[in-house]
PDB file of C-alpha atoms in Angstrom:
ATOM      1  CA  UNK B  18      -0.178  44.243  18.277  1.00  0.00           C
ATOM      2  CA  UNK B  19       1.677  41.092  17.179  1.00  0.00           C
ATOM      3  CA  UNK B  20       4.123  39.873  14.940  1.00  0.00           C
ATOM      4  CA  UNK B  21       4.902  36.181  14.377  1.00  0.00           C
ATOM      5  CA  UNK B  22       8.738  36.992  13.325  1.00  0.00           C
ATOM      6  CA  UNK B  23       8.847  37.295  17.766  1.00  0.00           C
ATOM      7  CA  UNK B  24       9.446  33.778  19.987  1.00  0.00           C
ATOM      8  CA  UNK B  25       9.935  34.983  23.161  1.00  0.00           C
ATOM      9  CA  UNK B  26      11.919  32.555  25.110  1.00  0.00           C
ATOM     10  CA  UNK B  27      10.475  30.488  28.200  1.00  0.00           C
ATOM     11  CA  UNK B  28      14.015  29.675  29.774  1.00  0.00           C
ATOM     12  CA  UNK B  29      12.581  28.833  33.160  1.00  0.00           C
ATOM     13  CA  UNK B  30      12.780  25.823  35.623  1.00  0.00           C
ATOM     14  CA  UNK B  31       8.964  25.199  36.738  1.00  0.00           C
ATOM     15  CA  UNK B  32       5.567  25.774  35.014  1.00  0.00           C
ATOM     16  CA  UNK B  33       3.770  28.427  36.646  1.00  0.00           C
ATOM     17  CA  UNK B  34       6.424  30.931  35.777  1.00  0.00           C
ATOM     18  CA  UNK B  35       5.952  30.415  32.103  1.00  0.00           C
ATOM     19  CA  UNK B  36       2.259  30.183  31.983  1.00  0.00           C
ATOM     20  CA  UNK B  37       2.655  33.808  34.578  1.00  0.00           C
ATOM     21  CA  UNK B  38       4.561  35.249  31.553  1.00  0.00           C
ATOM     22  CA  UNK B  39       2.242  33.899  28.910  1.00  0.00           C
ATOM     23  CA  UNK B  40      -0.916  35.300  30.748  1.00  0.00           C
ATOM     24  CA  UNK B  41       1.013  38.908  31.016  1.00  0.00           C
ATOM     25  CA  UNK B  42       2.317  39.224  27.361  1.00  0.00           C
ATOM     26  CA  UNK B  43      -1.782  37.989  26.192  1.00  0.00           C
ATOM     27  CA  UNK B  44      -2.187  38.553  22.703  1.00  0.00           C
ATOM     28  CA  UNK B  45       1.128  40.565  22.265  1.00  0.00           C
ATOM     29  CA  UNK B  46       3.022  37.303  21.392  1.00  0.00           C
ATOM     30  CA  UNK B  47       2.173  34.281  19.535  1.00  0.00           C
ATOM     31  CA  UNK B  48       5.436  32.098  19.269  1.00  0.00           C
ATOM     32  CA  UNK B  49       7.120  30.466  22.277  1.00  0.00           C
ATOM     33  CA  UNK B  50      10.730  29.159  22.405  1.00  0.00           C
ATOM     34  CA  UNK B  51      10.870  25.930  24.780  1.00  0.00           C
ATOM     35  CA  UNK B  52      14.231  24.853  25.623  1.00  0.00           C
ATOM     36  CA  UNK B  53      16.463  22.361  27.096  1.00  0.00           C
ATOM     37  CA  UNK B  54      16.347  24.268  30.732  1.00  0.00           C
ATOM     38  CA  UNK B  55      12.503  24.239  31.028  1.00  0.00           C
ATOM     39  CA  UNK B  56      11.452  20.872  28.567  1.00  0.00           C
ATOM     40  CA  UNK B  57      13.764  18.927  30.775  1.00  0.00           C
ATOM     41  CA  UNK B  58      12.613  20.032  34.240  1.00  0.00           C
ATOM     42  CA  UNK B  59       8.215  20.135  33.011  1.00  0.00           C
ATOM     43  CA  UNK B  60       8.631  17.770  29.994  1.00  0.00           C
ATOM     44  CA  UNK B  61       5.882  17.588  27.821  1.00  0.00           C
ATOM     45  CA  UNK B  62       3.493  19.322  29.436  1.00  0.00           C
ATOM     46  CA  UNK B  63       4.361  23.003  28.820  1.00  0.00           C
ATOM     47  CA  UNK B  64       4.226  22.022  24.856  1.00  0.00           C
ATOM     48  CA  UNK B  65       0.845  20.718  25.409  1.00  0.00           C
ATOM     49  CA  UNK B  66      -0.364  24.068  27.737  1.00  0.00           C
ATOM     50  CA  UNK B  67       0.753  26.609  24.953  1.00  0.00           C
ATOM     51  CA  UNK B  68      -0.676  24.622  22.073  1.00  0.00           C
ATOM     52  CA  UNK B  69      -4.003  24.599  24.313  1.00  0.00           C
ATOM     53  CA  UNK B  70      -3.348  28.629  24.556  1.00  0.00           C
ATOM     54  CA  UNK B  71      -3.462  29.133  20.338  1.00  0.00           C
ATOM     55  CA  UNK B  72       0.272  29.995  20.958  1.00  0.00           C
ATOM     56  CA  UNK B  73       2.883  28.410  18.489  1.00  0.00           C
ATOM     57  CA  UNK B  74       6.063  26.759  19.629  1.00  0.00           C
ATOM     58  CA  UNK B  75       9.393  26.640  18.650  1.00  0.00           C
ATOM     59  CA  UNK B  76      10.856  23.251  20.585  1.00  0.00           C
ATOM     60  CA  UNK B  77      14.876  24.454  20.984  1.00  0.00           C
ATOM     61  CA  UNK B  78      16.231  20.681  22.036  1.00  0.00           C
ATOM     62  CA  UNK B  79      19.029  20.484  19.313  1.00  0.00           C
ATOM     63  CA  UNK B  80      18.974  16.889  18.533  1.00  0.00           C
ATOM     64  CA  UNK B  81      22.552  15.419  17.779  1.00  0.00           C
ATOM     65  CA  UNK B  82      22.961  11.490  17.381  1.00  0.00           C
ATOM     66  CA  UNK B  83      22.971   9.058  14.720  1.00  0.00           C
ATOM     67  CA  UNK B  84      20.441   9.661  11.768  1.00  0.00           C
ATOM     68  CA  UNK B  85      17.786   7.172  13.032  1.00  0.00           C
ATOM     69  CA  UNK B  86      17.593   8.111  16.820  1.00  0.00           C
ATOM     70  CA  UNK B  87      18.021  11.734  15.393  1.00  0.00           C
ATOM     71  CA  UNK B  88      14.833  10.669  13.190  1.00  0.00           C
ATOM     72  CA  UNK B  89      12.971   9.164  16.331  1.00  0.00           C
ATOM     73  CA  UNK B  90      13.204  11.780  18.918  1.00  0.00           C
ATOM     74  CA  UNK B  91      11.855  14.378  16.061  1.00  0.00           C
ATOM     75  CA  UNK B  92       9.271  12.098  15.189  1.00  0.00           C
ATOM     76  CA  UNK B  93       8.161  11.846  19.078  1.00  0.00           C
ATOM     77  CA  UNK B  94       8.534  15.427  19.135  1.00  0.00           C
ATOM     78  CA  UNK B  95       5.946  16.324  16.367  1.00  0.00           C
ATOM     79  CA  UNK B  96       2.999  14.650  18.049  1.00  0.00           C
ATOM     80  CA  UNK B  97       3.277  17.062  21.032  1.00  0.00           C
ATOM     81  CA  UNK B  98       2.033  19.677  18.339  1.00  0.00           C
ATOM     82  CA  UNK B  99       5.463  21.118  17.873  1.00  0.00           C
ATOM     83  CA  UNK B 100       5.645  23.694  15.139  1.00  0.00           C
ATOM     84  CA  UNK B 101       9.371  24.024  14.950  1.00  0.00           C
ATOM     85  CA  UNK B 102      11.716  21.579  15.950  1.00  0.00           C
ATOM     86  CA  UNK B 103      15.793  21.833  15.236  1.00  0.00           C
ATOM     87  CA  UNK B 104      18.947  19.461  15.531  1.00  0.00           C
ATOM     88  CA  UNK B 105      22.642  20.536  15.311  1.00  0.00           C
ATOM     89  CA  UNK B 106      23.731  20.479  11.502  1.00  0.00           C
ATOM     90  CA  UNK B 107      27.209  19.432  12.947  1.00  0.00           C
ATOM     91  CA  UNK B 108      25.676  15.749  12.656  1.00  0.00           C
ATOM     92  CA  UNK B 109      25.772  16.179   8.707  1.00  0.00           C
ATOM     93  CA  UNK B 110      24.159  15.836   5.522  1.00  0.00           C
ATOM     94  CA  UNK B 111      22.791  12.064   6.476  1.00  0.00           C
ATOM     95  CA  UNK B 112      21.375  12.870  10.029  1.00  0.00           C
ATOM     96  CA  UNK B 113      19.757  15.906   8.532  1.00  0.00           C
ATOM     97  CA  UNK B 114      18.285  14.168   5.520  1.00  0.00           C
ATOM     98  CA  UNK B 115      17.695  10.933   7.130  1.00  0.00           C
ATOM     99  CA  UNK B 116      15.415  12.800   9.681  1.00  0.00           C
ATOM    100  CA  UNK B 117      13.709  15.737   7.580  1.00  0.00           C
ATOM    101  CA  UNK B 118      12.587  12.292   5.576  1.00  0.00           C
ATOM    102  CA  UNK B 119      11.501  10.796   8.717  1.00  0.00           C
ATOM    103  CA  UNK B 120       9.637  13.209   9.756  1.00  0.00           C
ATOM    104  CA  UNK B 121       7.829  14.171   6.556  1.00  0.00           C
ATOM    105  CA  UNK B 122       7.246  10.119   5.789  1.00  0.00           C
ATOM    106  CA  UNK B 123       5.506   9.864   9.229  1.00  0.00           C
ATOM    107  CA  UNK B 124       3.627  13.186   9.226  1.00  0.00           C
ATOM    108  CA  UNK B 125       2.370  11.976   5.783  1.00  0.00           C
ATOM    109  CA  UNK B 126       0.903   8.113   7.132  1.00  0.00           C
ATOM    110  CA  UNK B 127      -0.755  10.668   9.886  1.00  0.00           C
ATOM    111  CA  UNK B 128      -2.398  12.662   7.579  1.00  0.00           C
ATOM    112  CA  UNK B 129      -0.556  16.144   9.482  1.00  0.00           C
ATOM    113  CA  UNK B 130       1.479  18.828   8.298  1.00  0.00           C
ATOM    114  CA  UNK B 131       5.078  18.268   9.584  1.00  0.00           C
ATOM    115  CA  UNK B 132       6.871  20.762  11.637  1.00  0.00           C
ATOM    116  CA  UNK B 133       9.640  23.169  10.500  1.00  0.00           C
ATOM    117  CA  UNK B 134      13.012  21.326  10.866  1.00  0.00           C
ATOM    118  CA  UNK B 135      16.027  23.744  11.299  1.00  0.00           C
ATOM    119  CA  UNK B 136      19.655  23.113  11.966  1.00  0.00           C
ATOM    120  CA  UNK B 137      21.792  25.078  14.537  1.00  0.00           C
ATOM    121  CA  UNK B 138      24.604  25.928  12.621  1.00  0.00           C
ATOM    122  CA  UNK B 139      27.247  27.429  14.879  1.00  0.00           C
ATOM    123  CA  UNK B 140      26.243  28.882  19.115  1.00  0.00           C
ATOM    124  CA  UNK B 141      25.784  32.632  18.970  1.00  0.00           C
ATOM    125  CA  UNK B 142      27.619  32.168  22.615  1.00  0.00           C
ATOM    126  CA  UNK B 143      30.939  31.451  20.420  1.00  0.00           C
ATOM    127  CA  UNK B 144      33.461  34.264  20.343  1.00  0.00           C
ATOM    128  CA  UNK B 145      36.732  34.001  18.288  1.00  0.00           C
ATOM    129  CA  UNK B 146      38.830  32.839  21.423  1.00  0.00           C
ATOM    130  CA  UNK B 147      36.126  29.753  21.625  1.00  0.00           C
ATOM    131  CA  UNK B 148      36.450  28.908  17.600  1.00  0.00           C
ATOM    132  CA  UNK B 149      39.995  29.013  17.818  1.00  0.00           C
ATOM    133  CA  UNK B 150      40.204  26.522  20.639  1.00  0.00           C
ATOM    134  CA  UNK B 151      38.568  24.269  18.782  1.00  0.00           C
ATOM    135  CA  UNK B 152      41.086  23.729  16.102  1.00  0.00           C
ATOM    136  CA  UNK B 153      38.870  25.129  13.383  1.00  0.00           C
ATOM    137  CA  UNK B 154      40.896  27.491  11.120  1.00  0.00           C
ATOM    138  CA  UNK B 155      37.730  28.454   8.942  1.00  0.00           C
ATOM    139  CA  UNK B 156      36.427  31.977   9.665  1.00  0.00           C
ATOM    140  CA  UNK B 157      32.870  31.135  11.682  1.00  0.00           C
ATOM    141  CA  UNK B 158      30.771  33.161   9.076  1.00  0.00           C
ATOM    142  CA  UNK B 159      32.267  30.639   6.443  1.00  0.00           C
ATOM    143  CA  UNK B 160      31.697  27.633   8.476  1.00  0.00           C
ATOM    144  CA  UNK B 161      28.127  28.798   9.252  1.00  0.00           C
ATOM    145  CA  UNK B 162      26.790  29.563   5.302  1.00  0.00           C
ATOM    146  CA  UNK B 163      28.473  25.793   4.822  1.00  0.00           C
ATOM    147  CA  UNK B 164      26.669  24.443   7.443  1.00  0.00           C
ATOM    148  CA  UNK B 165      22.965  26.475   5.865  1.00  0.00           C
ATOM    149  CA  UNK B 166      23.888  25.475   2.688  1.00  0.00           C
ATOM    150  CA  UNK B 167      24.000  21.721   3.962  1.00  0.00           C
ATOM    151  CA  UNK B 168      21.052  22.071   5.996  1.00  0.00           C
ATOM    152  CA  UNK B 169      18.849  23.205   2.753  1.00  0.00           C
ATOM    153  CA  UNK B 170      20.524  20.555   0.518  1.00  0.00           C
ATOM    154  CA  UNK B 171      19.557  18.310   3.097  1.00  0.00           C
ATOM    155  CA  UNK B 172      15.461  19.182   2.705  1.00  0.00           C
ATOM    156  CA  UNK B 173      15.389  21.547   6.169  1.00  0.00           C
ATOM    157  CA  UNK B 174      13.602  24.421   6.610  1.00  0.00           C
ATOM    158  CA  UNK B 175      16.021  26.861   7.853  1.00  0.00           C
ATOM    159  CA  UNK B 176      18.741  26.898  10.197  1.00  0.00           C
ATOM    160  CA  UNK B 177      19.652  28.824  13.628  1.00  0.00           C
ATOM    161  CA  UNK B 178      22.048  31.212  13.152  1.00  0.00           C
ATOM    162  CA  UNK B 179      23.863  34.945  14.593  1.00  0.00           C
ATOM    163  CA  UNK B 180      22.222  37.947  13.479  1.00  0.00           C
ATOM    164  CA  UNK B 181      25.539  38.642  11.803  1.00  0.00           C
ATOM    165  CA  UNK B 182      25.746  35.744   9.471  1.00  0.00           C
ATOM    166  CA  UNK B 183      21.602  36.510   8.721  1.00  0.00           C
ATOM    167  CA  UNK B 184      22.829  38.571   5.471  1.00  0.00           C
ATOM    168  CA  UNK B 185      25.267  35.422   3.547  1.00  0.00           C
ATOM    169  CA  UNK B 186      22.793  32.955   4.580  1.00  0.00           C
ATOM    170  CA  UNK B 187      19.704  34.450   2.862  1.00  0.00           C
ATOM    171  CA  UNK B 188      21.758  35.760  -0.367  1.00  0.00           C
ATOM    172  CA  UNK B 189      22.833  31.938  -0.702  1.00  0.00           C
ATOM    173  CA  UNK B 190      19.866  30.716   0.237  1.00  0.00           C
ATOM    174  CA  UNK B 191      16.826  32.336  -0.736  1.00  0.00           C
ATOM    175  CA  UNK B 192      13.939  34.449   0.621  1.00  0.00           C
ATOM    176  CA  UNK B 193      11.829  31.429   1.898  1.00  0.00           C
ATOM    177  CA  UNK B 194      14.176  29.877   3.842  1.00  0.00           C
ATOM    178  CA  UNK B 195      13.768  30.214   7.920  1.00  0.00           C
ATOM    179  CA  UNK B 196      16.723  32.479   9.612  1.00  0.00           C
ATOM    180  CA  UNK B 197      15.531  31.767  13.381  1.00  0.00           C
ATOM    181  CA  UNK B 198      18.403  34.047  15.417  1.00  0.00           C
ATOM    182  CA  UNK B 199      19.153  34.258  19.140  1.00  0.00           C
ATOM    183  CA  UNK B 200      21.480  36.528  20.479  1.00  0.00           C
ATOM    184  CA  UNK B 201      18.749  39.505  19.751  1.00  0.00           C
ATOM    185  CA  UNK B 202      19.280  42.304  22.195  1.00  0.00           C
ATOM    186  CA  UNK B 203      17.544  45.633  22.103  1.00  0.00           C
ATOM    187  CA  UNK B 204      19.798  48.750  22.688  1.00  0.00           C
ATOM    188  CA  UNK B 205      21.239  48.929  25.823  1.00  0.00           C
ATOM    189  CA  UNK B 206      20.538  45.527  26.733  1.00  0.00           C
ATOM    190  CA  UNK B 207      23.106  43.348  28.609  1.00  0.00           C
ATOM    191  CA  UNK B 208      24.491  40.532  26.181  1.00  0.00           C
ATOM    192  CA  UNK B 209      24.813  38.266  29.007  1.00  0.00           C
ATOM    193  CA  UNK B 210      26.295  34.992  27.664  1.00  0.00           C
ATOM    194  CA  UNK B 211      26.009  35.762  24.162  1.00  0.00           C
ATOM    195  CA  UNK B 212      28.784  36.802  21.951  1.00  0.00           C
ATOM    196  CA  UNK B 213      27.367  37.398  18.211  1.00  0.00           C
ATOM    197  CA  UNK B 214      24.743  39.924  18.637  1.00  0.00           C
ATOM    198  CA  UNK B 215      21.971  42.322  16.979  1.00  0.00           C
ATOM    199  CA  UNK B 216      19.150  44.661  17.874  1.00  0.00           C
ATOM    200  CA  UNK B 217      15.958  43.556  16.286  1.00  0.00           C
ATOM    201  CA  UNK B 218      15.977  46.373  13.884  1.00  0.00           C
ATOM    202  CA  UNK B 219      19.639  45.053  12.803  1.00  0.00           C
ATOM    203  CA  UNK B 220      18.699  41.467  13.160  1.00  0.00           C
ATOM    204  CA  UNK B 221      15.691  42.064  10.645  1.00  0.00           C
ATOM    205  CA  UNK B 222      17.504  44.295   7.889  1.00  0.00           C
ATOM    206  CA  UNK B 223      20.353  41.538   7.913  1.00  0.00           C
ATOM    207  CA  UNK B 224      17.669  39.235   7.063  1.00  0.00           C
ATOM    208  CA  UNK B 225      16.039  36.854  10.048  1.00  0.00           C
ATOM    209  CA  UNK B 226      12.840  35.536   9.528  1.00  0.00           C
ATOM    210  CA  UNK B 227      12.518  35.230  13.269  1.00  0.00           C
ATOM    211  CA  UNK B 228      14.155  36.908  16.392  1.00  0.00           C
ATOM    212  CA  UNK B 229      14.456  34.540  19.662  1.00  0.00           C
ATOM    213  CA  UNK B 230      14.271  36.978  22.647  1.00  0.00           C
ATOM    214  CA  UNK B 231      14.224  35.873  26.315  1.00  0.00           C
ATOM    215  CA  UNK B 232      15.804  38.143  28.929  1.00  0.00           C
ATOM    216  CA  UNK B 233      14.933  41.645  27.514  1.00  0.00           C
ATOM    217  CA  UNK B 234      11.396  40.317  27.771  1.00  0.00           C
ATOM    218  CA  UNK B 235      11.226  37.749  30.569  1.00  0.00           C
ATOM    219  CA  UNK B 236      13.351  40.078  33.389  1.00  0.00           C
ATOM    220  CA  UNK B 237      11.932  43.519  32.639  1.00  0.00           C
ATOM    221  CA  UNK B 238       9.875  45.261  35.446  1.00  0.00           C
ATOM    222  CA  UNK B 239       6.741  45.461  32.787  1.00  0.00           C
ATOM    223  CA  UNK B 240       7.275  42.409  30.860  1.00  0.00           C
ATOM    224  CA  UNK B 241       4.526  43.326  28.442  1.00  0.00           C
ATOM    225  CA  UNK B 242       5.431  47.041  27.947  1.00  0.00           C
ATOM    226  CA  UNK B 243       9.268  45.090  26.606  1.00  0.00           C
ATOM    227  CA  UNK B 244       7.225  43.165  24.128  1.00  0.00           C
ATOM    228  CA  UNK B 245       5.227  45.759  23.157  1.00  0.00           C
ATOM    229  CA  UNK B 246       8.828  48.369  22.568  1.00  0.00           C
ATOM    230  CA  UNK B 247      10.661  45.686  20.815  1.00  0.00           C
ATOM    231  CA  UNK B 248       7.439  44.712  18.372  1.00  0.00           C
ATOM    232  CA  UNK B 249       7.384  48.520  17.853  1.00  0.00           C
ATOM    233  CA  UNK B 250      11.199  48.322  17.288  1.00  0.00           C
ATOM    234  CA  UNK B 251      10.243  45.233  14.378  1.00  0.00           C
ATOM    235  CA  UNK B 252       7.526  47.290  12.894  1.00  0.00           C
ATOM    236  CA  UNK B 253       9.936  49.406  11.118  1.00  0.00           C
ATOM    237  CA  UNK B 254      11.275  46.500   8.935  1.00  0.00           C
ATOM    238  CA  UNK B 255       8.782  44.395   6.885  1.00  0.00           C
TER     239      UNK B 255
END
């Protein structure tokens, strides 16, 4: 059993616990999430092991700088075999565009397909108290479809987003277009440092493309037998 709408997330600080995990979910999962915590301690190498695996990868690094060096660091990112790749859509309309064209203008001279570029719209670890400190007086569900909107306008592919904005974002902006949401926690899971949360089922009706799940999965006593629940959890929404 499989279903490419999981990444499970590899938020660890060496390699051998990754590749442990990989070798115990098998052929249950096919897409990996490789973030900041792990990609900066291994580097390049885990990308490398799971594409050598079959396994897809989703590289979470959330690039935010100036449109060129934004444009750079993706390109440098795509020839590790990335299949998704993502920067913060607070940069804007020109990083975004600037770099999706980037991107697709080098992937084209290589003859490749280009990864799936999506922009992290607002931190599913951001509560009301945290928006408010910021100064922003729009509701975060308005700022959020804005920030999709821009994202699409822009050429990306989809956007990172809460379960709970899933819904506005795919009425405004279509069925293709990727909904990639963390802050997925199956029933009477701990939401640890997240504040905007779903269950899968939830997640899926609101309408994500893809769920991120790490902890559920990754601290379990039977981290396979977790996969295998929450995949039978996703099987009831196509």
């Amino acid at each position: 059993m499989t279903d490419e709408r999981l990444i499970v997330a590899l938020d660890y600080h060496d390699l051998e616990s990754p590749k442990k995990l990989v070798a115990e979910l098998g052929d249950a999962v096919d897409w990996y999430k490789v973030g900041m915590e792990l990609y900066y301690r291994v580097g390049s190498d885990i990308v490398t092991w799971l594409k050598g695996q079959g396994k897809h990868v989703f590289l979470d690094l959330k690039l935010h700088d100036i449109p060129a060096t934004v444009g750079g660091g993706l390109c440098s990112l795509m020839n590790l075999g990335a299949d998704i790749v993502n920067v913060h859509a607070g940069g804007g309309y020109t990083m975004m565009k600037t770099a999706c064209d980037m991107v697709h203008e080098a992937a084209a001279k290589q003859g490749i397909e280009p990864p799936k570029i999506i922009a992290v719209t607002v931190l599913t670890s951001i509560n009301d108290e945290d928006w408010e400190q910021l100064g922003l007086d729009m509701p975060i569900k308005s700022v959020v479809l804005r920030l999709a909107k821009l994202a699409q306008k822009a050429g990306l592919d989809g956007v990172v987003a809460s379960p709970q904005e899933a819904s506005i974002i795919r009425e405004a902006c279509g069925p293709d277009f990727l909904i990639v949401t963390p802050g997925v926690r199956p029933a009477g899971s701990d939401a640890n440092d997240q504040s905007r949360i779903a269950t899968p089922s939830q997640a899926l009706k609101n309408g994500s493309s893809h769920l991120v799940i790490g902890r559920p999965i990754r601290a379990a006593e039977d981290p396979r037998a977790a996969a295998l629940a929450i995949l039978k959890e996703m099987e009831t929404v196509k």
